[in-house]
GROMACS .gro file of N, CA, C and O in nm:
model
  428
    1UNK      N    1 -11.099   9.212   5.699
    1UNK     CA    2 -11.029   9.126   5.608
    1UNK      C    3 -10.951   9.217   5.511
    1UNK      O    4 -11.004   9.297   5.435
    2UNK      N    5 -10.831   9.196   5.521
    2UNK     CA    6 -10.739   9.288   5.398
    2UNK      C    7 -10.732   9.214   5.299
    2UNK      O    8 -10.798   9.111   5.295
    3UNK      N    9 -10.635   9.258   5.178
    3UNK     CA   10 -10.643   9.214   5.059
    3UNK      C   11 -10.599   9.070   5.039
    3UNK      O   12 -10.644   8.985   4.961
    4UNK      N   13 -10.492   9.063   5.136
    4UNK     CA   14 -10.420   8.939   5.137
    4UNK      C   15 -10.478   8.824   5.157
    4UNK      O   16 -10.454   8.714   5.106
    5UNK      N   17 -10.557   8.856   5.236
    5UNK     CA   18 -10.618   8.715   5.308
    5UNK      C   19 -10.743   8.706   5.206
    5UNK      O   20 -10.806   8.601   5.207
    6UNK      N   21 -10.780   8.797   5.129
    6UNK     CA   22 -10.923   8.786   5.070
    6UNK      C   23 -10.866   8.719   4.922
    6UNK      O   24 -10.948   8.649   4.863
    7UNK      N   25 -10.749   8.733   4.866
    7UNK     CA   26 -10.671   8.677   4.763
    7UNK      C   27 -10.632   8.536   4.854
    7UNK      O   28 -10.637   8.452   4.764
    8UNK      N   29 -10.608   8.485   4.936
    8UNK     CA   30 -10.582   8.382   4.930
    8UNK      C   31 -10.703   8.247   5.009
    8UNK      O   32 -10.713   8.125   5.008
    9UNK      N   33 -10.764   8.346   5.059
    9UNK     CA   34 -10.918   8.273   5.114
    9UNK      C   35 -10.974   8.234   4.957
    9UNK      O   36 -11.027   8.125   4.936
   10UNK      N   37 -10.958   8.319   4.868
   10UNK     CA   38 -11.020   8.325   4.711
   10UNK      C   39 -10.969   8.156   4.633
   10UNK      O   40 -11.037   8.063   4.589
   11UNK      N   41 -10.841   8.174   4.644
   11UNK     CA   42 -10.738   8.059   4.603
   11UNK      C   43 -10.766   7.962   4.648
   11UNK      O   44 -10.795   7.885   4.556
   12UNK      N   45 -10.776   7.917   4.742
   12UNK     CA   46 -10.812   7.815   4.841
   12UNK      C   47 -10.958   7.761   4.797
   12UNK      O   48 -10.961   7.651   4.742
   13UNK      N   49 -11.058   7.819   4.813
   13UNK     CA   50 -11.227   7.837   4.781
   13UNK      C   51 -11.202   7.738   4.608
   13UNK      O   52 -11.233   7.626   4.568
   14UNK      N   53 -11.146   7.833   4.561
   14UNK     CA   54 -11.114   7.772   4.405
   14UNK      C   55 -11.072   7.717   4.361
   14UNK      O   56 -11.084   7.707   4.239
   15UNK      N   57 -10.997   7.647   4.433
   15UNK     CA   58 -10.846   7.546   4.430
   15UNK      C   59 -10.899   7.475   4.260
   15UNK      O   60 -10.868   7.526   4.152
   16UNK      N   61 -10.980   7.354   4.276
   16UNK     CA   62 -10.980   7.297   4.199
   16UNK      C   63 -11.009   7.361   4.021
   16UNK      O   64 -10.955   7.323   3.917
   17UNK      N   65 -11.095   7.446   4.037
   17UNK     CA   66 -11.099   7.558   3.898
   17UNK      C   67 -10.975   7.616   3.866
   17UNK      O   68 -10.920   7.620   3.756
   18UNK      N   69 -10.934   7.666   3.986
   18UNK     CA   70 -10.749   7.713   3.946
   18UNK      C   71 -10.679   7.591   3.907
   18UNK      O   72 -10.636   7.601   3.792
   19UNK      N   73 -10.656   7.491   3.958
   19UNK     CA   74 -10.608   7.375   3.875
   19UNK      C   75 -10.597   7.338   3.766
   19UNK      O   76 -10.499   7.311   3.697
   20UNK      N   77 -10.770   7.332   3.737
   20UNK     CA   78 -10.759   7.333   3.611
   20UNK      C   79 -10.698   7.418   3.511
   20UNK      O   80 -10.609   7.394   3.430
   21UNK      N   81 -10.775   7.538   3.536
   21UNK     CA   82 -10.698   7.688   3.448
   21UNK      C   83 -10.580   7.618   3.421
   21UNK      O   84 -10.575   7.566   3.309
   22UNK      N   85 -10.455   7.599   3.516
   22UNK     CA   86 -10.325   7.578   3.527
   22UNK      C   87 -10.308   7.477   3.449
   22UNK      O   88 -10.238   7.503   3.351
   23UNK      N   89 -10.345   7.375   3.455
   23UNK     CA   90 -10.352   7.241   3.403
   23UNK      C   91 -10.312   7.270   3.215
   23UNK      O   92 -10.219   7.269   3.134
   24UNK      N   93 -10.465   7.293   3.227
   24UNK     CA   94 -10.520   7.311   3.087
   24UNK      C   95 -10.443   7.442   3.019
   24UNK      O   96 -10.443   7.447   2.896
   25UNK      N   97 -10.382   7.543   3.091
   25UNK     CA   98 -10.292   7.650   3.018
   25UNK      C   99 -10.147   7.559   3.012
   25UNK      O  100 -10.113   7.584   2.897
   26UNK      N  101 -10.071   7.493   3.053
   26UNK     CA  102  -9.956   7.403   3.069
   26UNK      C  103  -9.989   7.287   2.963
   26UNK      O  104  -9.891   7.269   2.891
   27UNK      N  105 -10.096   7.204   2.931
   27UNK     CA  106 -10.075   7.162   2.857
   27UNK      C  107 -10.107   7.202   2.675
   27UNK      O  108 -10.077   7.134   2.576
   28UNK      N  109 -10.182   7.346   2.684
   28UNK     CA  110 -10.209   7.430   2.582
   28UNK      C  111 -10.080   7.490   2.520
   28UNK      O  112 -10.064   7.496   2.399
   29UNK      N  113  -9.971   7.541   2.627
   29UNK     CA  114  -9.846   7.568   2.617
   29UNK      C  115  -9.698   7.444   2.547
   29UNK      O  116  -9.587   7.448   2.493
   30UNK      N  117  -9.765   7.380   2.580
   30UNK     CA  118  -9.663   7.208   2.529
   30UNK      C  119  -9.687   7.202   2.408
   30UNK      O  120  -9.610   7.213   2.312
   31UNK      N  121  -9.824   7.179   2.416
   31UNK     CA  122  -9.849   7.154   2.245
   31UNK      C  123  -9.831   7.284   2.130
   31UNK      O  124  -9.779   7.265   2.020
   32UNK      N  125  -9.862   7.363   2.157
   32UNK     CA  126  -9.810   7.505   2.107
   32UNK      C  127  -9.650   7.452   2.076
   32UNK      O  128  -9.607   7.452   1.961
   33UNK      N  129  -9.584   7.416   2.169
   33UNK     CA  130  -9.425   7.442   2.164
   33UNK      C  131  -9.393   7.319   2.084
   33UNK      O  132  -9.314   7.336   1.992
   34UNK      N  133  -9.440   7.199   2.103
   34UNK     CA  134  -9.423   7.098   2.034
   34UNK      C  135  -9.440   7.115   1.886
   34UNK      O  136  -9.348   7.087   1.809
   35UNK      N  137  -9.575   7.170   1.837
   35UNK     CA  138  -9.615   7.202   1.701
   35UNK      C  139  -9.519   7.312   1.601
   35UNK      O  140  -9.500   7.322   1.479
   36UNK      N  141  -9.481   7.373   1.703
   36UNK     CA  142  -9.367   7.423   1.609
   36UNK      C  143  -9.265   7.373   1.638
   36UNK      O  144  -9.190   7.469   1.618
   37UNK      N  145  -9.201   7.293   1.671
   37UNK     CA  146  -9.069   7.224   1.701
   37UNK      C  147  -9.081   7.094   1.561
   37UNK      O  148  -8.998   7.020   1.509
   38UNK      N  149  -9.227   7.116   1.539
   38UNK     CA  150  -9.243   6.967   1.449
   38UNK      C  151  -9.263   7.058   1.317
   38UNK      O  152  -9.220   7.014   1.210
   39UNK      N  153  -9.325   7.183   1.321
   39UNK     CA  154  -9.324   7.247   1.195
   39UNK      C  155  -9.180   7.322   1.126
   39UNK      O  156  -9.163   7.367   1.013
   40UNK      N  157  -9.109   7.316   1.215
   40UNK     CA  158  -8.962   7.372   1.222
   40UNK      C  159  -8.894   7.268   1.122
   40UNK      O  160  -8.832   7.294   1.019
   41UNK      N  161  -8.923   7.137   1.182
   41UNK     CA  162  -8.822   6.994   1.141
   41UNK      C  163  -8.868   6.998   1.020
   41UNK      O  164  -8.779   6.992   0.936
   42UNK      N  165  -8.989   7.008   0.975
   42UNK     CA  166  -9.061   6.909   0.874
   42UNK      C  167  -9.013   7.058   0.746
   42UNK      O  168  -8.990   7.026   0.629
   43UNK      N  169  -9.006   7.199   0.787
   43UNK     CA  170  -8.947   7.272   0.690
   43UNK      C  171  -8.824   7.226   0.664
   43UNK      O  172  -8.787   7.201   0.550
   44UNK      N  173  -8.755   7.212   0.763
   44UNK     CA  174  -8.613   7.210   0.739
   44UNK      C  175  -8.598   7.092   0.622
   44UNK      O  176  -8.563   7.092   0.504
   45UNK      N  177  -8.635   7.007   0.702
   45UNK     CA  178  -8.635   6.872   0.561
   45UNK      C  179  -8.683   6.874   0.410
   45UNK      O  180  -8.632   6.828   0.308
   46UNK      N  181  -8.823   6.959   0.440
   46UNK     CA  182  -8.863   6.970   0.312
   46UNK      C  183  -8.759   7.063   0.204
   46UNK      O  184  -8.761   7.042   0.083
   47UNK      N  185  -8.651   7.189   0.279
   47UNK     CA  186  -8.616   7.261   0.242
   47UNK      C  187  -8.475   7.175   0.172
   47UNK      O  188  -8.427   7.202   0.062
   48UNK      N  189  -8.423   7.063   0.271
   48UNK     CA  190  -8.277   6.970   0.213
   48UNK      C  191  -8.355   6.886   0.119
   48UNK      O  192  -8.278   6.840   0.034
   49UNK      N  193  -8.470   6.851   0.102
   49UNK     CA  194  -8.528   6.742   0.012
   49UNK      C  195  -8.507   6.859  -0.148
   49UNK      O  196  -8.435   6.821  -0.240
   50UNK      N  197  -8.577   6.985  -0.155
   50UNK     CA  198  -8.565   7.056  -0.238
   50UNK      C  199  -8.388   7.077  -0.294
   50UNK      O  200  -8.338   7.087  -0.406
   51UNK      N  201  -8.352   7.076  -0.203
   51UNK     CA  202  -8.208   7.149  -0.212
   51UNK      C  203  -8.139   6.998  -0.297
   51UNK      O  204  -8.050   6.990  -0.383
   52UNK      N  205  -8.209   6.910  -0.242
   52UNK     CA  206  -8.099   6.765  -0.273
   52UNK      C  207  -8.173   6.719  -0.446
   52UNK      O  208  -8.122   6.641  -0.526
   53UNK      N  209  -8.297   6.791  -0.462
   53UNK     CA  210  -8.370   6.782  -0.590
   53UNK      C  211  -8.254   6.827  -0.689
   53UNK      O  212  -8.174   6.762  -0.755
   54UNK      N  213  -8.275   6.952  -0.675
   54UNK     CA  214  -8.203   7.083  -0.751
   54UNK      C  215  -8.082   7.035  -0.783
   54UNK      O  216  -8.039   7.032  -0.898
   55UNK      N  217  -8.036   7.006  -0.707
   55UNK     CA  218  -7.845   6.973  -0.743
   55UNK      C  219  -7.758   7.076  -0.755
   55UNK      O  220  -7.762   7.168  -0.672
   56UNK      N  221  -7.691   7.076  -0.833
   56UNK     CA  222  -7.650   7.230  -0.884
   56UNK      C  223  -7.677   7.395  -0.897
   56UNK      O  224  -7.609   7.497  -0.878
   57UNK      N  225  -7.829   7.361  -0.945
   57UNK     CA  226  -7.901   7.503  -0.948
   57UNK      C  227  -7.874   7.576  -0.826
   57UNK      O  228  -7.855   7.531  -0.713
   58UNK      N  229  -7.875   7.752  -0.886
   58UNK     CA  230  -7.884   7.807  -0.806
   58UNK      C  231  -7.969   7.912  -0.872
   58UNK      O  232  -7.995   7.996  -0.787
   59UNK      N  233  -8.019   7.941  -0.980
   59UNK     CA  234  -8.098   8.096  -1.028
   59UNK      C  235  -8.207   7.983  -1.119
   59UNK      O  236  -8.218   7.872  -1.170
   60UNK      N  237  -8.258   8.081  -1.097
   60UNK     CA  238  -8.375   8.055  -1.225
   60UNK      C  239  -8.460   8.136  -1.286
   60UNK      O  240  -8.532   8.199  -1.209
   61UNK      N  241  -8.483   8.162  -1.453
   61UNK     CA  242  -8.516   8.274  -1.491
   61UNK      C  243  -8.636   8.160  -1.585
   61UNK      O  244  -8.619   8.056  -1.650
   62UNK      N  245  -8.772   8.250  -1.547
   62UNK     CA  246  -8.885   8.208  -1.643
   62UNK      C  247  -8.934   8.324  -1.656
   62UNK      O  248  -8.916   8.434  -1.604
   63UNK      N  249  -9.036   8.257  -1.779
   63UNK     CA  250  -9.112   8.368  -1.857
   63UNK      C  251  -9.245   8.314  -1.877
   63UNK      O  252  -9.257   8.207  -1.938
   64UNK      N  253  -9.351   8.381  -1.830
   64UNK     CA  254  -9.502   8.321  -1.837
   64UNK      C  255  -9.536   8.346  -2.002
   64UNK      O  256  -9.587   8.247  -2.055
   65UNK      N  257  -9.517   8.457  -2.088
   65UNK     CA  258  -9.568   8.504  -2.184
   65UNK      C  259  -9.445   8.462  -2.308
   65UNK      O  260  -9.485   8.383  -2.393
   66UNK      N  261  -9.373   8.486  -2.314
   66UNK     CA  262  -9.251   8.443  -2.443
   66UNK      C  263  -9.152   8.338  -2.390
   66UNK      O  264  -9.144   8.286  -2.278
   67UNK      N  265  -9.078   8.320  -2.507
   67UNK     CA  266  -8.966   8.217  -2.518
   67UNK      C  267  -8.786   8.284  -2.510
   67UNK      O  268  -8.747   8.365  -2.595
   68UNK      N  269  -8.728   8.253  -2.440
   68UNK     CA  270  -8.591   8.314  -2.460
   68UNK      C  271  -8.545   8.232  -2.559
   68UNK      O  272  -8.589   8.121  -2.589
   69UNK      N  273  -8.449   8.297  -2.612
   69UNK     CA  274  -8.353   8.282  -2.735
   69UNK      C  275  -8.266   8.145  -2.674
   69UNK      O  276  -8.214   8.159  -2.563
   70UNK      N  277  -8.257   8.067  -2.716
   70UNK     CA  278  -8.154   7.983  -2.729
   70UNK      C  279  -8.027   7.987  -2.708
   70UNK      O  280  -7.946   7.914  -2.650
   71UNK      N  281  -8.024   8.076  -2.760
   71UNK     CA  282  -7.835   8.118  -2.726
   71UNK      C  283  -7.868   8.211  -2.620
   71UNK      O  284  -7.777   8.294  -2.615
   72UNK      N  285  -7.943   8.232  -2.546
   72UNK     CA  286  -7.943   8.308  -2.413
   72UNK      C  287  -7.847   8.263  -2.332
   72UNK      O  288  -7.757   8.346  -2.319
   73UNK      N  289  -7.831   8.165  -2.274
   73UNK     CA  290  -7.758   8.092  -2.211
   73UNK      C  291  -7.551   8.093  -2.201
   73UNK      O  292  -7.463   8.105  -2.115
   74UNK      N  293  -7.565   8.071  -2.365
   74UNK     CA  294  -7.408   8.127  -2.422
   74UNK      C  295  -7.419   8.295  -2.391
   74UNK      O  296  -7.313   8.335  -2.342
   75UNK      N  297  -7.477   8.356  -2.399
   75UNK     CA  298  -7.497   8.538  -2.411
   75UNK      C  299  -7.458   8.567  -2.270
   75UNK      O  300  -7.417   8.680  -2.244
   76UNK      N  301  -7.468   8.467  -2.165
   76UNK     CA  302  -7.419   8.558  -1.987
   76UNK      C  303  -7.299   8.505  -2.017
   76UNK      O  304  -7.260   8.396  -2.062
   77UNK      N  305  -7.245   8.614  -1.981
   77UNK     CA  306  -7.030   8.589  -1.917
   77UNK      C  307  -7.010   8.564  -1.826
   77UNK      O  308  -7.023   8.646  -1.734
   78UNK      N  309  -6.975   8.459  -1.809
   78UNK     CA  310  -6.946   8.407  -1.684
   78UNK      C  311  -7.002   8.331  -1.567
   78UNK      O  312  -6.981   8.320  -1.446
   79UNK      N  313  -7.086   8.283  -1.658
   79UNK     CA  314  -7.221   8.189  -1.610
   79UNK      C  315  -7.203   8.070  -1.647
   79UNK      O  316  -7.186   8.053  -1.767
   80UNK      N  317  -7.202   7.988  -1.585
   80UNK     CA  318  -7.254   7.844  -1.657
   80UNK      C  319  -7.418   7.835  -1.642
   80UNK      O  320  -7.488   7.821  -1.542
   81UNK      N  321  -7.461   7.853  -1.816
   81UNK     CA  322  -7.595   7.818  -1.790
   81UNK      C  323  -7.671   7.734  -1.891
   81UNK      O  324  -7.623   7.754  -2.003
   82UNK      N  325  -7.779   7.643  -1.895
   82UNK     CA  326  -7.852   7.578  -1.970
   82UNK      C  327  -7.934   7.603  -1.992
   82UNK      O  328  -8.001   7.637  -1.895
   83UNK      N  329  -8.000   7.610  -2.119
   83UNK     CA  330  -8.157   7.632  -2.155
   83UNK      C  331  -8.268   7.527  -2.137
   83UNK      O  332  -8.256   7.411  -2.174
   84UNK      N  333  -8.353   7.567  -2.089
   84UNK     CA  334  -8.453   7.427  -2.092
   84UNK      C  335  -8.603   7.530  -2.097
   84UNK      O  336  -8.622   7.651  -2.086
   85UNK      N  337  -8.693   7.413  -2.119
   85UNK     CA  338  -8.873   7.453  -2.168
   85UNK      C  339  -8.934   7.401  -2.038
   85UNK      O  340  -8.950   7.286  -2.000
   86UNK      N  341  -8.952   7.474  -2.002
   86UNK     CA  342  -9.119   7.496  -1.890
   86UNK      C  343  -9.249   7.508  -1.981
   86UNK      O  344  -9.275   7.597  -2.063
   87UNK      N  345  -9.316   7.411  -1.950
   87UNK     CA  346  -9.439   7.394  -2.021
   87UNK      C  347  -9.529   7.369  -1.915
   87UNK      O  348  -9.482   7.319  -1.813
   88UNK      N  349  -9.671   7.400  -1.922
   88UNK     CA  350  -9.740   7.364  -1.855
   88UNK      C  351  -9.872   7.232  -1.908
   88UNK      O  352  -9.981   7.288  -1.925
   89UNK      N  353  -9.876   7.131  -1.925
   89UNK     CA  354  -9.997   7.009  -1.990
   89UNK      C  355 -10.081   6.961  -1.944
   89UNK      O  356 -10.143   7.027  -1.860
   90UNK      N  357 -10.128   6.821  -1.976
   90UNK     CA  358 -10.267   6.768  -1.955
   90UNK      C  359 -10.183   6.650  -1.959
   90UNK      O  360 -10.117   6.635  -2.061
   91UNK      N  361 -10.169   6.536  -1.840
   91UNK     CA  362 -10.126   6.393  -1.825
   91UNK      C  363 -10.274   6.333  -1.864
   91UNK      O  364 -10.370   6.400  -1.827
   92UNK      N  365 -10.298   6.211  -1.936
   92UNK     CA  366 -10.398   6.117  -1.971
   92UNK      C  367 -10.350   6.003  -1.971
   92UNK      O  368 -10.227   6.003  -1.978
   93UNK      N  369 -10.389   5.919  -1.966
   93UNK     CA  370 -10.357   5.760  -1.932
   93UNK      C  371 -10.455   5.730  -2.058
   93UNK      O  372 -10.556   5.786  -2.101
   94UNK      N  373 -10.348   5.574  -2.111
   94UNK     CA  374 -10.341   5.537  -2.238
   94UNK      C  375 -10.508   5.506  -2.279
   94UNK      O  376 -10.557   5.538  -2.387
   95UNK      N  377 -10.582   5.436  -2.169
   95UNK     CA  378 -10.738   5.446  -2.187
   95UNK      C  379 -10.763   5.529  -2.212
   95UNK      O  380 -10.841   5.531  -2.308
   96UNK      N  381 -10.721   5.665  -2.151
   96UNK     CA  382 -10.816   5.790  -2.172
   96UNK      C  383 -10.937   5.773  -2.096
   96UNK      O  384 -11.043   5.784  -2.157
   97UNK      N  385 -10.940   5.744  -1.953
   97UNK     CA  386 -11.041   5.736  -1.871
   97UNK      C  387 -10.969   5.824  -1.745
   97UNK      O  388 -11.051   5.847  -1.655
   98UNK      N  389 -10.863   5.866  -1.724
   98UNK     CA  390 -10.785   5.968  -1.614
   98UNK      C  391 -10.720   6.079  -1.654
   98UNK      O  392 -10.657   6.066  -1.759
   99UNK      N  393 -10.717   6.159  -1.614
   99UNK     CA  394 -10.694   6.320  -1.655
   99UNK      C  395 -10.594   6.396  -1.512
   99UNK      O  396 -10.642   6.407  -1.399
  100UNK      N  397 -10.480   6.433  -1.541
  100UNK     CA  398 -10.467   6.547  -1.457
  100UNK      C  399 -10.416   6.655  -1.545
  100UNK      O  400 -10.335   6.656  -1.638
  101UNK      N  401 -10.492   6.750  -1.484
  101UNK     CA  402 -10.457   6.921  -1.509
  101UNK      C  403 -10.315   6.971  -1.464
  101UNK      O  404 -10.255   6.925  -1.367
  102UNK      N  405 -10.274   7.061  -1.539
  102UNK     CA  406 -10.179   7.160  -1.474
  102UNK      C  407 -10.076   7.093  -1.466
  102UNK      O  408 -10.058   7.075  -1.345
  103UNK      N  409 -10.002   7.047  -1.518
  103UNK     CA  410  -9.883   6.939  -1.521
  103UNK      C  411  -9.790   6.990  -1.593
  103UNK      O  412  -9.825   7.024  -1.706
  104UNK      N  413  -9.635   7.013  -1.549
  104UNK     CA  414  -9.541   7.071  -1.541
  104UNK      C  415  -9.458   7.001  -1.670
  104UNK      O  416  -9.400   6.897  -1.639
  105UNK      N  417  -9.447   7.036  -1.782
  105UNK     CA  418  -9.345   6.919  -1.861
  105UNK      C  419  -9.207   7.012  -1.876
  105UNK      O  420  -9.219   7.122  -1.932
  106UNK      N  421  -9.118   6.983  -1.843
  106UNK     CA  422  -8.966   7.054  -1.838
  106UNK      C  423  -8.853   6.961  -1.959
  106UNK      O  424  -8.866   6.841  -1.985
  107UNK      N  425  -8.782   7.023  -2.000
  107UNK     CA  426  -8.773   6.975  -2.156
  107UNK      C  427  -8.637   7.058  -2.181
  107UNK      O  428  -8.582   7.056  -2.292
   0.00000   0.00000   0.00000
């Protein structure tokens, strides 16, 4: 018996385990390809949902520890720019029975 025939006497013997293998690697491969075809979309969108937020913006300069000057804004040449407050708070509801943390107040 040479190699050939012992590789395909093998194949044959196994048929249905090779099937599977095949099976189950083909449909392991789909979903793989699908999941990023869906993680692809769902960036892209999230990325025009951001973009369609923003409007105008294009830079943004913060500061965790101090406050910029006010007239920062007038001080770049050739910028159109606005000042605004990044704050970070505490939302409560008028009962005072709900709480969220870490809440963004922009100002």
């Amino acid at each position: 018996m040479n190699r050939l025939t012992y590789i395909l006497r093998s194949l044959v013997y196994y048929r249905r385990s090779n099937l599977g293998v095949a099976l189950g690697a083909a449909v392991a491969a789909t979903v793989l390809a699908g999941a990023l075809m869906i993680g692809d979309s769902v960036s892209f969108s999230l990325q025009q949902l951001a973009r369609s937020r923003l409007g105008k913006i294009d830079y943004v300069m913060t500061s965790s520890e101090h406050f910029f000057q006010a007239d920062m804004s007038a001080r770049l040449p050739g910028v159109s720019a606005t000042a605004a407050l990044l704050l970070e708070g505490v939302a409560l509801t008028p009962e005072g029975d709900a709480r969220i943390n870490a809440v963004q107040l922009l100002g």
